[in-house]
Every structure is written in C-alpha cells, then in structure tokens.
Short mmCIF file of C-alpha atoms and ligand atoms in Angstrom, two decimals:
data_model
loop_
_atom_site.label_atom_id
_atom_site.label_comp_id
_atom_site.label_asym_id
_atom_site.label_seq_id
_atom_site.Cartn_x
_atom_site.Cartn_y
_atom_site.Cartn_z
CA MET A 1 59.66 76.95 87.61
CA ILE A 2 61.95 78.66 90.04
CA ASP A 3 61.94 77.05 93.47
CA ASN A 4 60.72 79.15 96.44
CA SER A 5 64.13 79.93 97.91
CA LEU A 6 65.25 81.30 94.57
CA GLN A 7 62.08 83.22 93.93
CA GLN A 8 63.13 86.44 95.67
CA TYR A 9 66.42 86.60 93.73
CA PHE A 10 64.64 86.00 90.50
CA GLU A 11 62.16 88.75 91.23
CA TYR A 12 65.06 91.14 91.99
CA PHE A 13 66.68 90.25 88.66
CA GLN A 14 63.40 90.61 86.80
CA ASN A 15 62.37 93.87 88.39
CA TYR A 16 65.75 95.57 88.61
CA GLU A 17 64.70 98.67 86.51
CA GLN A 18 61.57 99.19 88.69
CA LEU A 19 63.63 98.75 91.94
CA VAL A 20 66.01 101.41 90.64
CA ALA A 21 63.13 103.72 89.70
CA GLN A 22 61.56 103.36 93.15
CA ALA A 23 64.78 104.34 94.89
CA ALA A 24 65.25 107.28 92.48
CA ALA A 25 61.67 108.47 93.09
CA TYR A 26 62.21 108.45 96.84
CA ILE A 27 65.37 110.62 96.53
CA GLN A 28 63.65 112.91 93.94
CA ALA A 29 60.85 113.50 96.45
CA VAL A 30 63.39 114.52 99.12
CA ILE A 31 65.08 116.91 96.62
CA LYS A 32 61.71 118.47 95.78
CA LYS A 33 60.49 118.70 99.34
CA ASN A 34 63.64 120.48 100.41
CA ASN A 35 63.89 122.69 97.28
CA CYS A 36 67.36 121.38 96.54
CA GLU A 37 69.05 122.25 93.29
CA GLN A 38 69.20 119.46 90.78
CA PRO A 39 72.55 117.65 91.54
CA VAL A 40 75.01 117.61 88.78
CA PHE A 41 77.65 115.26 90.22
CA ALA A 42 77.30 112.04 92.10
CA ILE A 43 80.41 111.24 94.17
CA THR A 44 81.17 107.92 95.80
CA LEU A 45 83.02 108.62 98.95
CA GLY A 46 84.93 105.35 99.05
CA SER A 47 86.93 104.13 102.01
CA GLY A 48 88.57 107.04 103.81
CA LEU A 49 86.79 109.72 101.92
CA GLY A 50 83.95 109.97 104.47
CA GLU A 51 85.74 113.03 105.86
CA LEU A 52 84.81 114.88 102.69
CA ALA A 53 81.24 114.82 103.83
CA HIS A 54 82.20 117.63 106.28
CA GLN A 55 83.02 119.84 103.28
CA ILE A 56 79.53 119.47 101.85
CA SER A 57 77.24 122.45 102.70
CA ASP A 58 73.45 122.65 102.89
CA THR A 59 73.36 118.92 103.63
CA ILE A 60 70.45 116.56 103.91
CA THR A 61 71.37 113.06 104.75
CA ILE A 62 69.43 109.94 104.12
CA PRO A 63 70.56 106.59 105.50
CA TYR A 64 70.71 103.97 102.66
CA SER A 65 68.39 101.85 104.81
CA GLU A 66 65.61 104.46 104.35
CA ILE A 67 65.81 104.41 100.59
CA PRO A 68 63.64 101.67 99.01
CA ASN A 69 65.70 98.80 97.64
CA PHE A 70 69.07 100.61 98.25
CA PRO A 71 71.82 98.12 99.15
CA THR A 72 73.18 98.76 102.71
CA THR A 73 76.90 98.20 103.38
CA THR A 74 78.25 95.55 105.67
CA VAL A 75 81.97 96.28 105.72
CA PRO A 76 83.41 98.02 108.87
CA GLY A 77 84.71 101.44 107.89
CA HIS A 78 82.21 101.85 105.04
CA GLU A 79 79.22 103.83 106.16
CA GLY A 80 75.92 103.86 104.27
CA THR A 81 74.56 107.38 103.89
CA LEU A 82 73.43 109.44 100.95
CA ILE A 83 74.15 113.16 101.30
CA LEU A 84 72.43 115.89 99.29
CA GLY A 85 74.28 119.15 99.35
CA LYS A 86 76.86 121.37 97.65
CA LEU A 87 80.61 121.14 97.16
CA ALA A 88 82.12 124.50 96.39
CA GLY A 89 78.69 125.63 95.30
CA VAL A 90 78.18 122.71 92.93
CA PRO A 91 75.00 120.65 93.81
CA ILE A 92 76.05 117.10 94.37
CA ILE A 93 74.95 113.80 95.80
CA GLY A 94 77.60 112.16 98.03
CA LEU A 95 77.40 108.39 98.48
CA LYS A 96 79.15 107.54 101.68
CA GLY A 97 79.81 103.85 101.45
CA ARG A 98 79.50 101.40 98.56
CA LYS A 99 78.43 97.79 98.16
CA HIS A 100 81.31 95.67 97.09
CA PHE A 101 80.79 92.74 94.78
CA TYR A 102 82.60 90.42 97.33
CA GLU A 103 79.74 91.06 99.75
CA VAL A 104 76.99 89.82 97.47
CA ALA A 105 78.80 87.63 94.94
CA HIS A 106 76.86 84.60 96.18
CA GLU A 107 73.51 85.89 94.97
CA PRO A 108 72.15 84.04 92.00
CA PHE A 109 70.94 85.55 88.68
CA ASN A 110 73.80 88.01 88.48
CA ASN A 111 72.29 89.90 91.34
CA GLY A 112 75.56 90.49 93.16
CA ILE A 113 77.07 92.60 90.48
CA LEU A 114 73.82 94.34 89.83
CA LYS A 115 73.57 95.23 93.56
CA SER A 116 77.16 96.66 93.48
CA VAL A 117 76.12 99.24 90.84
CA PHE A 118 72.59 99.94 92.08
CA ALA A 119 73.54 103.38 93.45
CA VAL A 120 75.02 104.41 90.07
CA HIS A 121 71.88 103.41 88.18
CA VAL A 122 69.86 105.40 90.69
CA MET A 123 72.10 108.47 90.11
CA ALA A 124 71.61 108.12 86.34
CA GLU A 125 67.88 107.75 86.83
CA LEU A 126 67.94 111.08 88.71
CA GLY A 127 69.43 112.59 85.59
CA ILE A 128 72.89 113.19 87.11
CA ALA A 129 75.38 113.56 84.29
CA ASN A 130 78.71 113.20 86.06
CA TYR A 131 80.12 110.48 88.32
CA PHE A 132 83.17 111.00 90.62
CA VAL A 133 84.55 107.71 91.89
CA THR A 134 87.10 107.20 94.62
CA ASN A 135 88.66 104.06 96.04
CA ALA A 136 91.53 102.60 98.06
CA ALA A 137 94.09 100.60 96.16
CA GLY A 138 97.35 98.78 96.33
CA GLY A 139 100.17 100.42 94.35
CA LEU A 140 101.57 98.10 91.75
CA ASN A 141 103.63 100.78 90.13
CA THR A 142 106.98 100.81 91.93
CA ASN A 143 107.12 104.64 91.80
CA TYR A 144 104.08 104.82 94.01
CA THR A 145 104.30 105.29 97.77
CA VAL A 146 101.70 105.04 100.54
CA GLY A 147 99.40 108.08 100.62
CA ASP A 148 99.91 108.90 96.98
CA LEU A 149 96.94 109.61 94.71
CA MET A 150 96.37 108.12 91.28
CA VAL A 151 93.95 109.87 88.93
CA LEU A 152 92.21 107.14 86.95
CA LYS A 153 93.28 107.22 83.32
CA SER A 154 91.85 103.83 82.35
CA HIS A 155 90.89 100.54 83.95
CA ILE A 156 91.16 96.82 83.52
CA ASN A 157 87.94 95.15 84.57
CA LEU A 158 88.35 91.76 86.18
CA LEU A 159 85.06 91.87 87.94
CA PRO A 160 82.16 90.15 86.14
CA ASN A 161 80.99 92.50 83.43
CA VAL A 162 77.88 94.08 84.74
CA LEU A 163 76.30 94.33 81.33
CA LEU A 164 76.21 90.53 80.93
CA GLY A 165 72.77 89.14 80.52
CA PRO A 166 69.67 90.49 78.79
CA SER A 167 69.47 94.07 77.74
CA ARG A 168 67.76 96.36 80.19
CA SER A 169 65.43 99.20 79.41
CA PHE A 170 67.41 101.91 81.08
CA SER A 171 67.96 105.04 79.08
CA ARG A 172 71.01 107.28 78.82
CA VAL A 173 71.36 110.49 80.70
CA GLY A 174 70.71 113.44 78.41
CA ASP A 175 69.56 111.50 75.34
CA ASN A 176 66.87 108.82 75.63
CA SER A 177 68.68 106.29 73.54
CA GLN A 178 69.42 102.84 74.89
CA VAL A 179 72.60 100.93 74.49
CA TRP A 180 73.46 97.70 76.18
CA GLN A 181 75.75 95.16 74.49
CA PHE A 182 78.92 96.36 72.77
CA GLN A 183 79.15 99.52 74.89
CA PRO A 184 82.45 101.16 73.83
CA MET A 185 84.74 101.75 76.85
CA ASN A 186 87.33 103.93 75.26
CA GLY A 187 87.54 107.33 76.90
CA ALA A 188 85.67 106.04 79.93
CA TYR A 189 87.47 108.67 82.14
CA ASN A 190 86.76 112.19 80.94
CA LYS A 191 89.91 113.90 79.75
CA GLN A 192 89.08 117.43 80.83
CA TYR A 193 88.11 116.25 84.32
CA GLN A 194 91.23 114.18 84.58
CA GLU A 195 93.30 117.26 83.88
CA LEU A 196 91.34 119.33 86.39
CA LEU A 197 91.79 116.67 89.09
CA LEU A 198 95.55 116.32 88.37
CA LYS A 199 95.89 120.12 88.69
CA ALA A 200 93.97 120.08 91.96
CA GLY A 201 96.22 117.24 93.17
CA GLU A 202 99.35 119.08 92.39
CA GLU A 203 98.23 121.92 94.64
CA PHE A 204 98.06 119.66 97.64
CA ALA A 205 99.62 116.29 97.15
CA ALA A 206 103.28 115.44 97.37
CA ASN A 207 102.72 112.71 94.77
CA ILE A 208 99.90 112.58 92.26
CA HIS A 209 99.98 110.14 89.33
CA SER A 210 97.85 109.23 86.36
CA GLY A 211 97.44 105.52 85.97
CA THR A 212 95.43 102.36 85.16
CA TYR A 213 93.34 100.76 87.86
CA LEU A 214 92.77 96.98 87.81
CA SER A 215 89.83 95.45 89.71
CA VAL A 216 89.75 92.06 91.35
CA THR A 217 86.84 90.53 93.12
CA GLY A 218 88.79 90.17 96.34
CA PRO A 219 88.20 89.43 99.18
CA THR A 220 91.72 88.14 99.21
CA TYR A 221 94.69 90.40 98.61
CA GLU A 222 96.93 89.34 95.71
CA THR A 223 99.67 86.67 95.51
CA GLU A 224 103.16 87.47 94.24
CA GLY A 225 102.24 85.85 90.98
CA GLU A 226 99.13 87.94 90.54
CA CYS A 227 100.91 91.17 91.35
CA LEU A 228 103.65 90.45 88.80
CA ALA A 229 101.13 89.47 86.15
CA PHE A 230 99.01 92.56 86.86
CA ARG A 231 101.99 94.92 86.74
CA ASP A 232 104.36 93.44 84.24
CA GLY A 233 101.85 91.59 82.11
CA PHE A 234 98.79 93.80 82.12
CA GLY A 235 100.53 97.07 82.82
CA ALA A 236 98.25 98.05 85.68
CA ASP A 237 99.41 100.69 88.23
CA ALA A 238 97.02 100.01 91.04
CA VAL A 239 94.75 97.19 92.18
CA GLY A 240 91.53 97.28 94.14
CA MET A 241 88.21 95.58 94.72
CA SER A 242 85.68 98.08 93.34
CA THR A 243 85.05 100.92 90.78
CA THR A 244 85.20 99.25 87.39
CA ALA A 245 81.64 97.87 87.39
CA GLU A 246 80.37 101.30 88.45
CA VAL A 247 82.30 102.99 85.74
CA ILE A 248 80.90 100.58 83.10
CA VAL A 249 77.37 101.49 84.22
CA ALA A 250 78.20 105.20 84.34
CA LYS A 251 79.61 105.09 80.85
CA ASN A 252 76.77 102.98 79.62
CA ARG A 253 74.26 105.57 80.99
CA ASN A 254 76.23 108.41 79.28
CA MET A 255 77.70 109.90 82.49
CA LYS A 256 81.06 111.64 82.47
CA VAL A 257 83.46 109.86 84.88
CA VAL A 258 86.44 111.09 86.83
CA GLY A 259 88.11 109.52 89.89
CA PHE A 260 91.14 108.61 91.84
CA SER A 261 92.65 105.85 93.91
CA CYS A 262 94.22 106.55 97.26
CA ILE A 263 97.28 104.28 97.51
CA THR A 264 97.05 102.58 100.89
CA ASN A 265 99.80 100.01 100.49
CA THR A 266 102.64 99.30 98.12
CA ILE A 267 103.61 96.10 96.35
CA THR A 268 107.27 95.31 96.12
CA LYS A 269 109.34 94.86 93.02
CA GLU A 270 109.07 91.04 93.66
CA GLY A 271 105.28 91.32 93.82
CA VAL A 272 104.86 91.07 97.51
CA ASN A 273 101.62 92.58 98.79
CA ALA A 274 101.95 92.27 102.56
CA THR A 275 98.92 94.43 103.44
CA ASN A 276 95.82 93.68 105.48
CA HIS A 277 92.48 95.37 106.03
CA GLU A 278 93.73 97.12 109.22
CA GLU A 279 96.68 98.68 107.49
CA VAL A 280 94.45 99.90 104.64
CA GLN A 281 92.02 101.46 107.19
CA GLU A 282 94.87 102.97 109.16
CA ILE A 283 96.18 104.95 106.15
CA LEU A 284 92.65 106.09 105.24
CA ASN A 285 92.05 107.11 108.84
CA SER A 286 95.24 109.29 108.92
CA ALA A 287 94.28 112.88 109.44
CA GLU A 288 96.88 114.05 106.91
CA VAL A 289 95.50 111.81 104.18
CA LYS A 290 91.85 112.73 104.95
CA ASN A 291 92.66 116.39 105.03
CA ARG A 292 94.58 116.31 101.77
CA LEU A 293 91.99 114.22 99.89
CA SER A 294 89.25 116.65 101.06
CA LYS A 295 91.18 119.66 99.86
CA ILE A 296 91.86 118.15 96.49
CA VAL A 297 88.22 117.30 95.91
CA VAL A 298 87.06 120.72 97.06
CA HIS A 299 89.59 122.33 94.79
CA PHE A 300 88.43 120.24 91.85
CA PHE A 301 84.84 121.45 92.44
CA THR A 302 85.94 125.02 92.89
CA GLU A 303 87.66 124.96 89.53
CA LEU A 304 84.72 123.16 87.99
CA ALA A 305 82.31 125.77 89.31
CA LYS A 306 84.29 128.37 87.34
CA LEU A 307 83.74 126.42 84.11
CA ARG A 308 80.01 125.96 84.59
N1 LIG B 401 94.62 94.93 96.73
C1 LIG B 401 93.28 94.93 96.48
N2 LIG B 401 92.49 95.84 97.05
C2 LIG B 401 93.04 96.82 97.81
C3 LIG B 401 94.43 96.88 98.10
C4 LIG B 401 95.22 95.82 97.50
O1 LIG B 401 96.45 95.82 97.67
N3 LIG B 401 94.68 97.92 98.84
C5 LIG B 401 93.49 98.53 99.10
N4 LIG B 401 92.47 97.88 98.44
#
C-alpha cells in the first residue's frame, strides 16, 4: 500500500498515458475550433529562442497552465506558452519554455524525467512527425566561441534514461506499432534536416558547427575534471542540462529530430567552466544572437517548405 503523501505521485506514474492524452485532446480541440492546419513540426524554443515566437504567423497562444496536466516552468527566463501558428508557411507548434529535469528530479516513481518529456509525448499524440529542439550549452570544443551555433549530430545521454521502467502503451507516429525497451538510438538526428540547418546557419552565422551534445542533470555547472572527462574522454563538443531525454522520446515515438545548441559560454583548454546563470541569460538576451537564431530557423523552414 502506498502511503497518502505518495499517492498523487503514484497516480501520475500510473496514469501517465491518460494525462498525455487529455493534454493532447485539449490542444486538438483548440486546433479544430480555430481551423488551424495540422502542425507538422513541434519546436521547443529553449532559452533565448523566445524571440522566434515573433516570426510565427497566424498565432494562437495557450499558456501551459491552461492545458490539463501540462508542466509549467519555474526557471526565470523560461516562459511557459504553447504557440500554434506558421513558420515560413509551415504549420508548427512552438513550445516556449521547457521543464528541466533538475526542477522535478525529487519526484518519486520516475515522475521527474517523465514530466520533463511530457510536452514531447503530447506532440507525438497530436500526430506531429517532426521535432526541432534548441538549447543553450557550454562549449567544450576549444574551437567554439560564445554565440556560435552547434547543429546536433549526436548526443551522450547522462540524464536518467526516460524509457526506464515498465513499457507504456504509446504508439509511434505514422505507424501504430509500439516499441519501448531496446529502442535503437543510431541516426537520432535526421541527416537531411541536419544538412538543411547547417546550410541555413551558414547564411547567417559567423560560426556554425556540427557536434555532439552531452547532457548533465545540473543544476551545477561542471568542474574542471568533468569538463576534461566530457571533452577528452567522451568526445563531447557541448554540455547542457536538457534535450537528450526529449530526443529519446521523440525517436521512440518515430519523430524526425533536428536541433541546435547556442553556445553561451566556453570552457577553457584546462577545463575551466567559469560561467553562471546570469552570463548564460545575457548571451541569450543579446539582440544580435536572438536575431541571428530567428533568421536561421526561419530560413530552415523556408527551405523545408520548398521540399514539402
Ligand atoms: N553547462 C551546462 N549547461 C549549460 C552550460 C554549461 O556550461 N551553459 C549553458 N547551459
């Protein structure tokens, strides 16, 4: 018997699929009521990418707090709004603000990591076949400088694996099969989209790279030892506190994934990461960075629209 104080967490764990379905039904009703086109891309506007929301046309916004069961964000600088609209004519859902694992890691029954990917499950439930992920990250690769972009080529997941635990009854987008354990993760980041994004980046960025993102739980930044291990041992190019759990879910649900990191701070050759939250926010708030990131994403969708 689960004691009273644990009961609510247990129910969340037990009813996760239904909670996702309720949130998706709410959004689907808004889509229908407003005659919106079926979204084809979900895009997480991570830290600093909020500006991109201004590029979305025909918008309908829904605060996360209005959507049943949708996790709200608690980190300053990370808003919680879902935006229905179009980017360069492509119907999308923008997710302005994400739930980080470090905010909810204390919740029992694996609920923390499940909450951090709730939005991605909802997007899959809506039948959205593509996921665009963005984040802020520290540059481990010594060729990277602040404000650079790194297109995600691969990742190293050091968050708890979100597929741990019993199999769930979610089905994959586009085919109704179910996979849970032993999900292959090769090719997690779609090759064609990576190339499209790199091309878009080359139009507008002084420095755009292709690299491997490593996730940590945070909420601490890394020690010298960790930075050296991640760079020289693991071969990671950038480190951050999000994304990989979302990408595991997206891949598990058969979504095509593309994404980039905005490098907000660099890590020295000796492994010194001297950043702090204020510095990270400052880079992301810079008008130049916001403007450039917006242009790149719009260009990506403009090119994508030509292929559709
Ligand atoms: N480490 C982890 N997360 C981050 C960093 C970093 O250096 N910069 C931005 N997010």
